[in-house]
C-alpha cells in the first residue's frame, strides 16, 4: 500500500496523482517535506521517496530501496521534475529516477563498526 505523509502530519492512504501533486505544491520553504512510502506485508525494509523544500527554494529529493546502504539524494529547482519522479515512483515505473544525478548517502545511515 502507498502512504503519503507531509511534515504537518497529514496522512493519505493510497494517494491519487492529484493528491500527490497537491501535497507537493503545498510544501512551504524551510524544512517542509512529504514522504511517499510503499508498505507491503511480505517486503522487509524501508521503501520510500521523500521531498524537502529547502530555504533556497530547491527541492531535496531522496529515496531508499529497502536498506540504509541504498539511500540516495539529489537536488533540483524544478517542481515539475520532482512531481514526475514522485508519480513514476508511486507507479513503480522502472526508469522513474532518470534525469537526476543521484548521490549515495547510505553511509550517513549505517552504523560504524
XYZ file of N, CA, C and O in Angstrom:
452
model
N 0.845 -1.171 0.000
C 0.000 0.000 0.000
C 0.893 1.238 0.000
O 1.916 1.291 0.664
N 0.481 2.241 -0.729
C 1.193 3.504 -0.790
C 0.582 4.466 0.229
O -0.638 4.581 0.336
N 1.459 5.131 0.996
C 1.015 6.089 2.008
C 1.793 7.387 1.814
O 3.022 7.373 1.710
N 1.080 8.511 1.753
C 1.705 9.827 1.645
C 1.535 10.562 2.968
O 0.450 10.562 3.545
N 2.618 11.174 3.437
C 2.592 11.926 4.689
C 3.329 13.244 4.468
O 4.371 13.256 3.815
N 2.803 14.322 5.026
C 3.544 15.581 4.921
C 4.096 15.977 6.285
O 3.818 15.323 7.298
N 4.866 17.044 6.313
C 5.526 17.490 7.533
C 4.586 17.981 8.612
O 4.967 18.123 9.761
N 3.347 18.234 8.256
C 2.350 18.674 9.235
C 1.524 17.515 9.764
O 0.545 17.712 10.471
N 1.892 16.276 9.380
C 1.221 15.094 9.902
C 0.009 14.634 9.119
O -0.671 13.702 9.533
N -0.280 15.263 7.992
C -1.411 14.841 7.155
C -1.047 13.545 6.444
O -0.001 13.458 5.801
N -1.887 12.521 6.580
C -1.634 11.200 6.004
C -2.727 10.854 5.000
O -3.915 11.036 5.289
N -2.308 10.356 3.828
C -3.244 9.909 2.808
C -2.862 8.493 2.396
O -1.754 8.266 1.921
N -3.767 7.546 2.618
C -3.536 6.169 2.179
C -4.003 6.024 0.740
O -5.040 6.551 0.367
N -3.187 5.337 -0.056
C -3.450 5.147 -1.482
C -3.715 6.488 -2.183
O -4.768 6.695 -2.781
N -2.767 7.429 -2.104
C -2.991 8.755 -2.670
C -3.125 8.721 -4.197
O -2.434 7.955 -4.871
N -4.006 9.559 -4.715
C -4.183 9.698 -6.157
C -3.084 10.610 -6.701
O -2.389 11.299 -5.941
N -2.952 10.656 -8.018
C -1.995 11.580 -8.637
C -2.284 13.021 -8.231
O -1.360 13.749 -7.853
N -3.561 13.458 -8.289
C -3.831 14.838 -7.855
C -3.485 15.093 -6.384
O -3.006 16.179 -6.034
N -3.694 14.110 -5.516
C -3.365 14.282 -4.092
C -1.861 14.448 -3.901
O -1.411 15.294 -3.115
N -1.077 13.660 -4.633
C 0.384 13.777 -4.546
C 0.818 15.148 -5.053
O 1.637 15.829 -4.438
N 0.246 15.578 -6.174
C 0.571 16.888 -6.722
C 0.219 18.025 -5.786
O 0.986 18.987 -5.640
N -0.915 17.918 -5.133
C -1.341 18.950 -4.187
C -0.418 19.001 -2.981
O -0.036 20.087 -2.526
N -0.042 17.834 -2.461
C 0.861 17.811 -1.309
C 2.201 18.452 -1.667
O 2.761 19.215 -0.874
N 2.704 18.159 -2.859
C 3.965 18.756 -3.292
C 3.813 20.264 -3.456
O 4.643 21.033 -2.977
N 2.758 20.699 -4.111
C 2.536 22.127 -4.358
C 2.350 22.916 -3.070
O 2.656 24.114 -3.020
N 1.883 22.274 -2.016
C 1.627 22.955 -0.742
C 2.825 22.969 0.201
O 2.711 23.477 1.326
N 3.958 22.439 -0.233
C 5.149 22.491 0.617
C 5.568 23.945 0.823
O 5.496 24.758 -0.093
N 5.997 24.229 2.041
C 6.486 25.560 2.378
C 8.003 25.519 2.514
O 8.551 24.512 2.985
N 8.655 26.591 2.111
C 10.111 26.642 2.202
C 10.577 26.505 3.637
O 9.930 26.975 4.556
N 11.721 25.837 3.790
C 12.345 25.732 5.107
C 11.951 24.493 5.858
O 11.187 24.547 6.805
N 12.419 23.366 5.425
C 12.262 22.090 6.120
C 10.862 21.486 6.061
O 10.549 20.603 6.844
N 9.994 21.958 5.188
C 8.712 21.286 4.985
C 8.967 20.129 4.029
O 9.748 20.257 3.083
N 8.323 19.013 4.277
C 8.613 17.823 3.472
C 7.371 16.969 3.286
O 6.347 17.158 3.946
N 7.504 16.009 2.381
C 6.487 14.981 2.207
C 7.196 13.670 1.907
O 8.304 13.648 1.390
N 6.534 12.572 2.264
C 7.087 11.236 2.075
C 6.036 10.359 1.416
O 4.869 10.370 1.821
N 6.458 9.602 0.411
C 5.637 8.531 -0.143
C 6.304 7.237 0.274
O 7.487 7.031 0.004
N 5.553 6.389 0.936
C 6.106 5.143 1.461
C 5.327 3.962 0.913
O 4.101 3.981 0.869
N 6.067 2.957 0.497
C 5.448 1.732 -0.001
C 5.529 0.685 1.105
O 6.611 0.304 1.533
N 4.371 0.255 1.600
C 4.310 -0.761 2.653
C 3.612 -1.996 2.109
O 2.470 -1.917 1.649
N 4.321 -3.121 2.165
C 3.759 -4.393 1.724
C 4.067 -5.433 2.781
O 5.156 -5.443 3.347
N 3.113 -6.313 3.025
C 3.237 -7.306 4.094
C 4.491 -8.149 3.993
O 5.174 -8.373 4.967
N 4.798 -8.655 2.820
C 5.901 -9.605 2.665
C 7.201 -8.952 2.215
O 8.097 -9.634 1.761
N 7.301 -7.652 2.354
C 8.502 -6.938 1.916
C 9.167 -6.283 3.110
O 8.599 -5.423 3.753
N 10.397 -6.694 3.380
C 11.137 -6.137 4.510
C 11.862 -4.864 4.110
O 12.140 -4.633 2.943
N 12.178 -4.042 5.071
C 12.948 -2.834 4.828
C 12.073 -1.616 4.649
O 10.852 -1.666 4.761
N 12.744 -0.511 4.376
C 12.073 0.776 4.184
C 12.143 1.150 2.713
O 13.234 1.248 2.136
N 10.983 1.377 2.104
C 10.879 1.719 0.689
C 10.127 3.030 0.595
O 8.916 3.076 0.810
N 10.851 4.118 0.326
C 10.180 5.402 0.268
C 10.933 6.390 -0.607
O 12.096 6.186 -0.963
N 10.221 7.453 -0.941
C 10.794 8.617 -1.603
C 10.294 9.824 -0.811
O 9.154 9.835 -0.349
N 11.161 10.800 -0.610
C 10.768 11.971 0.167
C 11.326 13.237 -0.471
O 12.335 13.200 -1.163
N 10.613 14.327 -0.223
C 10.984 15.627 -0.776
C 11.010 16.649 0.341
O 10.081 16.716 1.147
N 12.049 17.447 0.357
C 12.196 18.555 1.295
C 12.322 19.834 0.475
O 13.128 19.896 -0.455
N 11.504 20.832 0.774
C 11.639 22.138 0.134
C 12.525 22.990 1.028
O 12.153 23.373 2.134
N 13.712 23.280 0.525
C 14.719 23.994 1.311
C 14.465 25.505 1.312
O 13.692 26.013 0.517
N 15.151 26.206 2.202
C 15.019 27.663 2.313
C 15.354 28.391 1.010
O 14.808 29.443 0.723
N 16.281 27.826 0.233
C 16.710 28.476 -1.008
C 15.816 28.108 -2.198
O 16.184 28.312 -3.350
N 14.655 27.527 -1.910
C 13.647 27.180 -2.923
C 14.078 26.039 -3.834
O 13.603 25.926 -4.962
N 15.009 25.207 -3.363
C 15.362 23.996 -4.102
C 14.700 22.801 -3.433
O 14.392 22.835 -2.233
N 14.481 21.777 -4.225
C 13.887 20.546 -3.731
C 14.991 19.523 -3.506
O 15.784 19.248 -4.399
N 15.037 18.986 -2.304
C 15.951 17.906 -1.983
C 15.136 16.623 -2.059
O 14.188 16.438 -1.296
N 15.483 15.764 -2.987
C 14.753 14.531 -3.233
C 15.617 13.366 -2.783
O 16.804 13.310 -3.110
N 15.031 12.458 -1.996
C 15.759 11.281 -1.512
C 14.882 10.051 -1.677
O 13.662 10.140 -1.641
N 15.539 8.914 -1.856
C 14.803 7.658 -1.833
C 15.636 6.576 -1.177
O 16.857 6.663 -1.142
N 14.928 5.582 -0.642
C 15.581 4.424 -0.022
C 14.973 3.168 -0.614
O 13.762 3.027 -0.679
N 15.855 2.267 -1.018
C 15.427 0.981 -1.568
C 15.691 -0.132 -0.565
O 16.632 -0.910 -0.705
N 14.902 -0.166 0.477
C 14.930 -1.282 1.413
C 15.882 -1.158 2.577
O 15.510 -1.362 3.715
N 17.151 -0.824 2.297
C 18.162 -0.801 3.361
C 18.893 0.532 3.369
O 18.919 1.260 2.371
N 19.509 0.845 4.485
C 20.192 2.133 4.650
C 21.278 2.348 3.597
O 21.478 3.470 3.130
N 21.985 1.306 3.214
C 23.063 1.442 2.229
C 22.544 1.864 0.861
O 23.306 2.359 0.031
N 21.258 1.697 0.623
C 20.643 2.065 -0.656
C 19.773 3.318 -0.476
O 18.595 3.332 -0.782
N 20.378 4.359 0.052
C 19.697 5.640 0.286
C 20.390 6.681 -0.588
O 21.603 6.873 -0.489
N 19.622 7.368 -1.433
C 20.174 8.285 -2.426
C 19.540 9.665 -2.308
O 18.405 9.793 -1.864
N 20.285 10.674 -2.779
C 19.816 12.051 -2.671
C 20.218 12.839 -3.921
O 21.267 12.592 -4.517
N 19.363 13.799 -4.277
C 19.655 14.752 -5.336
C 18.943 16.055 -5.018
O 18.137 16.102 -4.087
N 19.243 17.098 -5.790
C 18.552 18.384 -5.624
C 18.194 18.939 -6.993
O 18.895 18.694 -7.980
N 17.109 19.697 -7.031
C 16.663 20.343 -8.249
C 15.839 21.572 -7.894
O 15.320 21.665 -6.777
N 15.721 22.489 -8.839
C 14.840 23.641 -8.647
C 13.489 23.393 -9.318
O 12.575 24.197 -9.173
N 13.357 22.276 -10.019
C 12.167 22.004 -10.819
C 11.106 21.203 -10.061
O 11.261 20.004 -9.839
N 10.011 21.885 -9.711
C 8.901 21.172 -9.090
C 8.313 20.150 -10.057
O 7.894 19.064 -9.648
N 8.322 20.464 -11.337
C 7.786 19.557 -12.358
C 8.573 18.244 -12.402
O 7.987 17.161 -12.471
N 9.905 18.327 -12.337
C 10.727 17.116 -12.332
C 10.474 16.290 -11.071
O 10.433 15.065 -11.116
N 10.308 16.972 -9.950
C 10.035 16.266 -8.693
C 8.690 15.557 -8.776
O 8.582 14.386 -8.410
N 7.674 16.238 -9.270
C 6.357 15.618 -9.399
C 6.426 14.410 -10.320
O 5.859 13.352 -10.009
N 7.118 14.541 -11.429
C 7.287 13.427 -12.370
C 7.935 12.231 -11.664
O 7.491 11.088 -11.807
N 8.994 12.491 -10.894
C 9.675 11.414 -10.165
C 8.748 10.771 -9.134
O 8.686 9.537 -9.027
N 8.022 11.586 -8.370
C 7.107 11.048 -7.353
C 6.037 10.157 -7.977
O 5.779 9.046 -7.496
N 5.413 10.648 -9.040
C 4.328 9.879 -9.670
C 4.842 8.595 -10.302
O 4.188 7.545 -10.197
N 5.998 8.663 -10.944
C 6.549 7.452 -11.562
C 7.055 6.463 -10.525
O 6.958 5.260 -10.708
N 7.597 6.968 -9.404
C 7.996 6.071 -8.313
C 6.750 5.379 -7.744
O 6.750 4.173 -7.526
N 5.695 6.161 -7.525
C 4.452 5.598 -6.981
C 3.870 4.546 -7.909
O 3.309 3.550 -7.449
N 4.039 4.719 -9.207
C 3.530 3.764 -10.199
C 4.515 2.622 -10.441
O 4.243 1.750 -11.260
N 5.640 2.622 -9.730
C 6.679 1.589 -9.844
C 7.230 1.476 -11.262
O 7.565 0.388 -11.723
N 7.358 2.607 -11.938
C 7.959 2.607 -13.276
C 9.468 2.447 -13.135
O 10.085 3.090 -12.281
N 10.083 1.604 -13.962
C 11.495 1.266 -13.766
C 12.475 2.424 -13.935
O 13.506 2.439 -13.284
N 12.207 3.388 -14.758
C 13.157 4.474 -15.005
C 12.741 5.781 -14.345
O 13.080 6.853 -14.821
N 12.027 5.695 -13.226
C 11.493 6.887 -12.575
C 12.600 7.858 -12.157
O 12.382 9.048 -12.083
N 13.790 7.359 -11.866
C 14.860 8.194 -11.331
C 15.760 8.813 -12.404
O 16.679 9.564 -12.085
N 15.474 8.547 -13.670
C 16.262 9.141 -14.747
C 16.098 10.663 -14.750
O 15.082 11.196 -14.339
N 17.112 11.356 -15.221
C 17.048 12.808 -15.307
C 17.632 13.521 -14.096
O 17.594 14.750 -14.032
N 18.157 12.758 -13.137
C 18.777 13.334 -11.943
C 20.171 12.737 -11.769
O 20.431 11.626 -12.205
N 21.038 13.469 -11.093
C 22.336 12.927 -10.684
C 22.211 12.566 -9.210
O 22.128 13.457 -8.356
N 22.158 11.286 -8.913
C 21.930 10.803 -7.554
C 23.255 10.551 -6.839
O 24.199 10.029 -7.419
N 23.289 10.887 -5.559
C 24.433 10.587 -4.694
C 24.000 9.573 -3.654
O 22.972 9.762 -3.003
N 24.795 8.521 -3.495
C 24.507 7.538 -2.457
C 24.937 8.134 -1.121
O 26.106 8.455 -0.925
N 23.962 8.305 -0.216
C 24.250 8.857 1.117
C 24.001 7.800 2.200
O 23.835 8.130 3.370
N 23.992 6.549 1.791
C 23.722 5.450 2.713
C 24.659 5.396 3.898
O 24.268 4.985 4.992
N 25.899 5.826 3.717
C 26.866 5.798 4.813
C 26.423 6.662 5.991
O 26.793 6.417 7.131
N 25.592 7.668 5.715
C 25.084 8.531 6.793
C 24.112 7.793 7.704
O 23.849 8.238 8.816
N 23.599 6.660 7.232
C 22.539 5.950 7.968
C 22.959 4.571 8.449
O 22.169 3.874 9.073
N 24.184 4.162 8.162
C 24.647 2.855 8.591
C 25.585 3.022 9.771
O 26.436 3.910 9.781
N 25.436 2.164 10.785
C 26.289 2.278 11.976
C 27.745 1.925 11.655
O 28.018 1.075 10.818
N 28.648 2.621 12.324
C 30.088 2.319 12.151
C 30.445 1.098 12.975
O 29.882 0.861 14.022
N 31.410 0.344 12.490
C 31.863 -0.857 13.211
C 32.704 -0.485 14.403
O 33.370 0.468 14.464
